[in-house]
Amino acid sequence: MQDQIISQEGYEKLKKELEFLTTGRRREIADRIEKAKELGDLSENAEYSEAKEAQTFNESRISELNALLKNLTIVENSTDKEAIGMGSKITVKINGSSREYTIVSFNEVDPVNGMISNESPLGRAFIGRKVGDKVVVSTPKGDVTYEVTKIE
């Protein structure tokens, strides 16, 4: 697995998820399995099957998070107001209207709220750009031109 960059906030979010899954969620699932076993025949016990499926999913996510956390590089959010970097909040013009984006790591993405990954085509195109720069991004519907108007 290749190292990926992440903000301190994003890293802490992943660690909290891992802690929840390994303590609270794991215990909750174990309790569900025990209660389902008390119902009798496990071969036709829907509660047992669902709990075991939840356990498999939970353990898979725990493994995934453990591997991911080992291969992350924590980066500071950019304080540079001259060039776009990780954590930059930017305003761009596209087709005459303004849009705001924040450049975030892969696990903090929230497109509805304008939080785009530094690894996405749009995020990669913005990194290092300055106010006044025009950025052309290829989309399935053709090229789209963005003009950077503000960096915070």
Coordinates of N, CA and C in Angstrom, one line a residue:
M1 N 0.9 -1.2 0.0 CA 0.0 0.0 0.0 C 0.9 1.2 0.0
Q2 N 0.6 2.2 -0.9 CA 1.4 3.4 -1.0 C 1.0 4.4 0.1
D3 N 2.0 5.1 0.6 CA 1.7 6.2 1.6 C 0.7 7.2 1.0
Q4 N -0.2 7.6 1.8 CA -1.2 8.7 1.4 C -1.0 9.8 2.4
I5 N -1.3 11.0 2.0 CA -1.2 12.1 3.0 C -2.6 12.3 3.6
I6 N -2.6 12.9 4.8 CA -3.8 13.1 5.5 C -3.6 14.2 6.5
S7 N -4.6 15.0 6.8 CA -4.5 16.0 7.8 C -4.5 15.4 9.2
Q8 N -4.1 16.1 10.2 CA -4.1 15.6 11.6 C -5.6 15.3 12.0
E9 N -6.5 16.2 11.6 CA -7.9 16.0 11.9 C -8.4 14.7 11.3
G10 N -8.1 14.5 10.0 CA -8.5 13.2 9.3 C -7.9 12.0 10.0
Y11 N -6.7 12.1 10.4 CA -6.0 11.0 11.1 C -6.7 10.6 12.4
E12 N -7.0 11.7 13.1 CA -7.7 11.5 14.4 C -9.1 10.9 14.2
K13 N -9.8 11.3 13.1 CA -11.1 10.7 12.8 C -11.0 9.2 12.6
L14 N -10.0 8.8 11.8 CA -9.8 7.4 11.5 C -9.5 6.6 12.8
K15 N -8.6 7.2 13.7 CA -8.3 6.5 14.9 C -9.5 6.4 15.8
K16 N -10.4 7.4 15.8 CA -11.6 7.3 16.7 C -12.5 6.2 16.1
E17 N -12.6 6.1 14.8 CA -13.4 5.0 14.2 C -12.9 3.7 14.6
L18 N -11.5 3.5 14.5 CA -10.9 2.2 14.8 C -11.2 1.9 16.3
E19 N -11.0 2.9 17.2 CA -11.3 2.6 18.6 C -12.7 2.2 18.9
F20 N -13.7 2.9 18.2 CA -15.1 2.5 18.3 C -15.3 1.1 17.9
L21 N -14.8 0.7 16.7 CA -15.0 -0.6 16.1 C -14.4 -1.7 17.0
T22 N -13.2 -1.4 17.6 CA -12.5 -2.5 18.4 C -13.0 -2.6 19.8
T23 N -13.7 -1.6 20.3 CA -14.2 -1.7 21.6 C -15.7 -1.8 21.6
G24 N -16.4 -0.7 21.4 CA -17.9 -0.7 21.4 C -18.6 -1.6 20.5
R25 N -18.2 -1.4 19.2 CA -18.9 -2.2 18.1 C -18.7 -3.7 18.3
R26 N -17.4 -4.0 18.5 CA -17.0 -5.5 18.7 C -17.8 -6.1 19.8
R27 N -17.9 -5.4 20.9 CA -18.6 -5.9 22.1 C -20.1 -6.0 21.8
E28 N -20.7 -5.0 21.1 CA -22.1 -5.0 20.8 C -22.4 -6.3 19.9
I29 N -21.6 -6.5 18.9 CA -21.8 -7.7 18.0 C -21.6 -9.0 18.8
A30 N -20.7 -9.1 19.7 CA -20.5 -10.3 20.5 C -21.7 -10.6 21.3
D31 N -22.3 -9.5 21.9 CA -23.6 -9.7 22.7 C -24.7 -10.1 21.8
R32 N -24.8 -9.6 20.6 CA -25.8 -10.0 19.7 C -25.7 -11.5 19.3
I33 N -24.4 -11.9 19.1 CA -24.2 -13.4 18.8 C -24.6 -14.2 19.9
E34 N -24.3 -13.9 21.1 CA -24.6 -14.7 22.3 C -26.1 -14.8 22.5
K35 N -26.8 -13.7 22.3 CA -28.3 -13.7 22.4 C -28.9 -14.5 21.3
A36 N -28.4 -14.5 20.1 CA -28.9 -15.3 19.0 C -28.7 -16.8 19.3
K37 N -27.5 -17.1 19.9 CA -27.2 -18.5 20.2 C -28.3 -19.1 21.2
E38 N -28.8 -18.2 22.1 CA -29.7 -18.6 23.0 C -31.1 -19.0 22.4
L39 N -31.3 -18.5 21.2 CA -32.6 -18.8 20.5 C -32.6 -20.2 19.9
G40 N -31.5 -20.9 19.9 CA -31.5 -22.3 19.5 C -30.8 -22.6 18.2
D41 N -31.4 -23.4 17.4 CA -30.8 -23.9 16.1 C -30.2 -22.8 15.3
L42 N -28.9 -22.8 15.2 CA -28.1 -21.8 14.5 C -28.3 -21.9 12.9
S43 N -28.6 -23.0 12.4 CA -28.7 -23.2 11.0 C -29.9 -22.4 10.4
E44 N -30.9 -22.1 11.1 CA -32.0 -21.3 10.6 C -32.3 -20.1 11.5
N45 N -31.2 -19.6 12.1 CA -31.4 -18.5 13.0 C -30.9 -17.2 12.3
A46 N -31.9 -16.4 11.8 CA -31.6 -15.2 11.1 C -30.8 -14.2 11.9
E47 N -31.1 -14.1 13.2 CA -30.4 -13.1 14.1 C -28.9 -13.5 14.2
Y48 N -28.7 -14.8 14.3 CA -27.3 -15.3 14.4 C -26.5 -15.0 13.1
S49 N -27.2 -15.3 12.0 CA -26.6 -15.0 10.6 C -26.3 -13.6 10.5
E50 N -27.2 -12.7 10.8 CA -27.0 -11.3 10.7 C -25.9 -10.8 11.6
A51 N -25.8 -11.3 12.8 CA -24.8 -10.9 13.7 C -23.4 -11.3 13.2
K52 N -23.3 -12.5 12.7 CA -22.0 -13.0 12.2 C -21.6 -12.2 11.0
E53 N -22.6 -11.8 10.1 CA -22.2 -11.0 9.0 C -21.7 -9.6 9.4
A54 N -22.4 -9.1 10.5 CA -21.9 -7.8 11.0 C -20.5 -7.9 11.6
Q55 N -20.2 -9.1 12.2 CA -18.9 -9.3 12.8 C -17.9 -9.4 11.7
T56 N -18.2 -10.1 10.6 CA -17.2 -10.2 9.5 C -16.9 -8.8 8.9
F57 N -18.0 -8.0 8.7 CA -17.8 -6.7 8.2 C -17.0 -5.8 9.1
N58 N -17.3 -5.9 10.4 CA -16.6 -5.1 11.4 C -15.1 -5.4 11.5
E59 N -14.8 -6.7 11.5 CA -13.4 -7.2 11.5 C -12.6 -6.8 10.2
S60 N -13.3 -6.8 9.1 CA -12.7 -6.4 7.9 C -12.4 -4.9 7.9
R61 N -13.3 -4.1 8.4 CA -13.0 -2.7 8.5 C -11.9 -2.4 9.5
I62 N -11.8 -3.1 10.6 CA -10.7 -3.0 11.5 C -9.4 -3.3 10.9
S63 N -9.3 -4.3 10.1 CA -8.1 -4.7 9.4 C -7.7 -3.6 8.4
E64 N -8.7 -3.1 7.7 CA -8.5 -2.1 6.7 C -8.0 -0.8 7.3
L65 N -8.6 -0.4 8.4 CA -8.1 0.8 9.1 C -6.7 0.6 9.7
N66 N -6.4 -0.5 10.3 CA -5.1 -0.8 10.8 C -4.0 -0.6 9.7
A67 N -4.3 -1.2 8.5 CA -3.3 -1.1 7.4 C -3.2 0.3 6.9
L68 N -4.3 1.0 6.8 CA -4.4 2.4 6.3 C -3.6 3.3 7.3
L69 N -3.8 3.2 8.6 CA -3.2 4.0 9.5 C -1.6 3.9 9.5
K70 N -1.2 2.7 9.2 CA 0.3 2.4 9.1 C 0.9 3.1 7.9
N71 N 0.1 3.4 6.9 CA 0.7 4.0 5.6 C 0.2 5.4 5.4
L72 N 0.0 6.2 6.4 CA -0.4 7.5 6.2 C 0.7 8.5 6.7
T73 N 0.8 9.6 5.9 CA 1.7 10.6 6.3 C 0.9 11.8 6.7
I74 N 1.0 12.3 7.9 CA 0.3 13.5 8.4 C 0.9 14.7 7.9
V75 N 0.1 15.6 7.3 CA 0.6 16.9 6.8 C -0.1 18.0 7.5
E76 N 0.5 19.1 7.6 CA -0.1 20.3 8.2 C -0.9 20.9 7.1
N77 N -2.1 21.5 7.5 CA -2.8 22.3 6.5 C -2.0 23.5 6.1
S78 N -2.2 23.8 4.8 CA -1.4 24.9 4.3 C -1.8 26.3 4.9
T79 N -0.8 27.1 5.3 CA -1.1 28.4 5.8 C -0.8 29.4 4.7
D80 N -0.3 28.9 3.6 CA 0.1 29.8 2.5 C -1.1 30.3 1.8
K81 N -1.2 31.6 1.8 CA -2.4 32.3 1.1 C -2.1 32.6 -0.4
E82 N -0.8 32.3 -0.8 CA -0.4 32.6 -2.1 C -0.6 31.4 -3.1
A83 N -0.5 30.2 -2.6 CA -0.7 29.0 -3.5 C -1.5 28.0 -2.8
I84 N -2.3 27.3 -3.6 CA -3.3 26.3 -3.0 C -2.5 25.1 -2.6
G85 N -2.9 24.6 -1.4 CA -2.3 23.4 -0.8 C -3.4 22.7 0.0
M86 N -2.9 21.7 0.7 CA -3.8 20.9 1.6 C -4.4 21.8 2.6
G87 N -5.8 21.7 2.7 CA -6.5 22.6 3.7 C -6.9 23.9 3.2
S88 N -6.4 24.3 2.0 CA -6.8 25.6 1.5 C -8.2 25.7 1.2
K89 N -8.8 26.8 1.5 CA -10.2 27.1 1.2 C -10.1 28.1 0.0
I90 N -10.7 27.7 -1.1 CA -10.5 28.5 -2.3 C -11.9 28.9 -2.9
T91 N -11.9 30.0 -3.6 CA -13.0 30.4 -4.4 C -12.6 30.4 -5.9
V92 N -13.4 29.9 -6.7 CA -13.1 29.8 -8.1 C -14.3 30.3 -8.9
K93 N -14.1 30.8 -10.1 CA -15.2 31.1 -11.1 C -15.2 30.0 -12.1
I94 N -16.5 29.6 -12.4 CA -16.7 28.6 -13.4 C -18.0 29.1 -14.1
N95 N -17.9 29.3 -15.4 CA -19.0 29.7 -16.2 C -19.7 30.9 -15.6
G96 N -19.0 31.9 -15.1 CA -19.5 33.1 -14.6 C -20.0 33.1 -13.1
S97 N -20.1 31.9 -12.5 CA -20.5 31.8 -11.1 C -19.4 31.4 -10.2
S98 N -19.5 31.8 -9.0 CA -18.4 31.4 -8.0 C -18.8 30.2 -7.2
R99 N -17.8 29.4 -6.9 CA -17.9 28.2 -6.1 C -16.7 28.2 -5.1
E100 N -17.0 27.6 -3.9 CA -16.0 27.5 -2.9 C -15.7 26.0 -2.7
Y101 N -14.4 25.7 -2.6 CA -13.9 24.4 -2.3 C -12.9 24.4 -1.2
T102 N -12.8 23.3 -0.5 CA -11.7 23.2 0.5 C -11.0 21.9 0.1
I103 N -9.6 22.0 0.0 CA -8.8 20.8 -0.4 C -8.5 20.0 0.8
V104 N -9.0 18.7 0.8 CA -8.9 17.9 2.0 C -8.3 16.5 1.6
S105 N -8.0 15.7 2.6 CA -7.5 14.3 2.3 C -8.7 13.4 1.9
F106 N -8.3 12.2 1.4 CA -9.3 11.3 0.8 C -10.5 10.9 1.8
N107 N -10.2 10.9 3.1 CA -11.3 10.4 4.0 C -12.1 11.6 4.5
E108 N -11.8 12.8 4.1 CA -12.6 13.9 4.6 C -13.5 14.5 3.5
V109 N -13.5 13.8 2.4 CA -14.3 14.3 1.2 C -15.8 14.5 1.5
D110 N -16.3 15.6 1.1 CA -17.8 15.8 1.3 C -18.1 16.8 0.1
P111 N -18.4 16.2 -1.1 CA -18.6 17.1 -2.2 C -19.8 18.0 -2.1
V112 N -20.8 17.6 -1.3 CA -22.0 18.5 -1.1 C -21.6 19.8 -0.5
N113 N -20.6 19.7 0.4 CA -20.1 20.9 1.2 C -18.8 21.4 0.6
G114 N -18.5 21.0 -0.7 CA -17.3 21.6 -1.3 C -16.0 21.1 -0.9
M115 N -16.0 20.0 -0.2 CA -14.7 19.5 0.3 C -14.2 18.4 -0.7
I116 N -13.2 18.7 -1.4 CA -12.7 17.8 -2.5 C -11.3 17.3 -2.1
S117 N -11.1 16.1 -2.5 CA -9.8 15.4 -2.3 C -8.6 16.0 -3.0
N118 N -7.5 16.1 -2.4 CA -6.3 16.5 -3.0 C -5.9 15.5 -4.1
E119 N -6.4 14.3 -4.0 CA -6.1 13.2 -5.0 C -7.1 13.1 -6.2
S120 N -8.2 13.9 -6.1 CA -9.1 13.9 -7.2 C -8.6 14.7 -8.4
P121 N -9.1 14.5 -9.6 CA -8.6 15.2 -10.7 C -8.7 16.8 -10.5
L122 N -9.8 17.2 -9.9 CA -10.0 18.6 -9.6 C -9.0 19.1 -8.5
G123 N -8.9 18.4 -7.5 CA -8.0 18.7 -6.4 C -6.6 18.8 -6.9
R124 N -6.1 17.8 -7.6 CA -4.8 17.8 -8.2 C -4.5 19.0 -9.1
A125 N -5.5 19.3 -9.8 CA -5.4 20.5 -10.8 C -5.2 21.8 -10.0
F126 N -5.8 21.9 -8.8 CA -5.7 23.1 -8.0 C -4.5 23.3 -7.2
I127 N -3.9 22.2 -6.8 CA -2.7 22.2 -6.0 C -1.6 23.0 -6.6
G128 N -1.0 24.0 -5.9 CA 0.1 24.8 -6.3 C -0.4 26.1 -7.1
R129 N -1.6 26.1 -7.5 CA -2.1 27.3 -8.3 C -2.3 28.5 -7.4
K130 N -2.3 29.7 -8.1 CA -2.4 31.0 -7.4 C -3.6 31.7 -7.9
V131 N -3.9 32.8 -7.1 CA -5.0 33.7 -7.5 C -4.8 34.2 -9.0
G132 N -5.8 34.1 -9.8 CA -5.7 34.5 -11.2 C -5.4 33.4 -12.2
D133 N -4.9 32.3 -11.6 CA -4.6 31.1 -12.5 C -5.9 30.5 -13.0
K134 N -5.8 30.1 -14.3 CA -6.9 29.4 -14.9 C -6.5 27.9 -14.9
V135 N -7.4 27.1 -14.5 CA -7.2 25.6 -14.4 C -8.2 24.9 -15.3
V136 N -7.7 24.1 -16.2 CA -8.6 23.4 -17.2 C -8.6 21.9 -16.7
V137 N -9.8 21.4 -16.5 CA -10.0 20.0 -16.0 C -10.9 19.3 -17.0
S138 N -10.4 18.1 -17.4 CA -11.2 17.3 -18.4 C -12.3 16.5 -17.6
T139 N -13.5 16.6 -18.2 CA -14.6 15.9 -17.6 C -15.2 15.1 -18.7
P140 N -16.1 14.1 -18.4 CA -16.8 13.4 -19.4 C -17.6 14.2 -20.4
K141 N -18.0 15.4 -20.0 CA -18.7 16.3 -20.9 C -17.8 17.3 -21.6
G142 N -16.5 17.2 -21.4 CA -15.6 18.1 -22.0 C -14.7 18.9 -21.0
D143 N -13.9 19.7 -21.5 CA -13.0 20.5 -20.6 C -13.8 21.6 -19.9
V144 N -13.5 21.8 -18.7 CA -14.1 22.9 -17.9 C -12.9 23.8 -17.3
T145 N -13.1 25.1 -17.5 CA -12.1 26.0 -17.0 C -12.5 26.7 -15.8
Y146 N -11.7 26.7 -14.8 CA -11.9 27.3 -13.5 C -10.9 28.4 -13.3
E147 N -11.3 29.6 -12.8 CA -10.3 30.6 -12.5 C -10.3 30.8 -11.0
V148 N -9.1 30.7 -10.4 CA -8.9 30.9 -9.0 C -9.0 32.4 -8.6
T149 N -10.0 32.7 -7.8 CA -10.2 34.1 -7.4 C -9.8 34.4 -6.0
K150 N -9.7 33.4 -5.1 CA -9.4 33.7 -3.7 C -8.8 32.4 -3.1
I151 N -7.8 32.6 -2.2 CA -7.2 31.5 -1.4 C -7.2 31.9 0.0
E152 N -7.8 31.1 0.9 CA -7.8 31.3 2.3 C -7.0 30.2 3.1

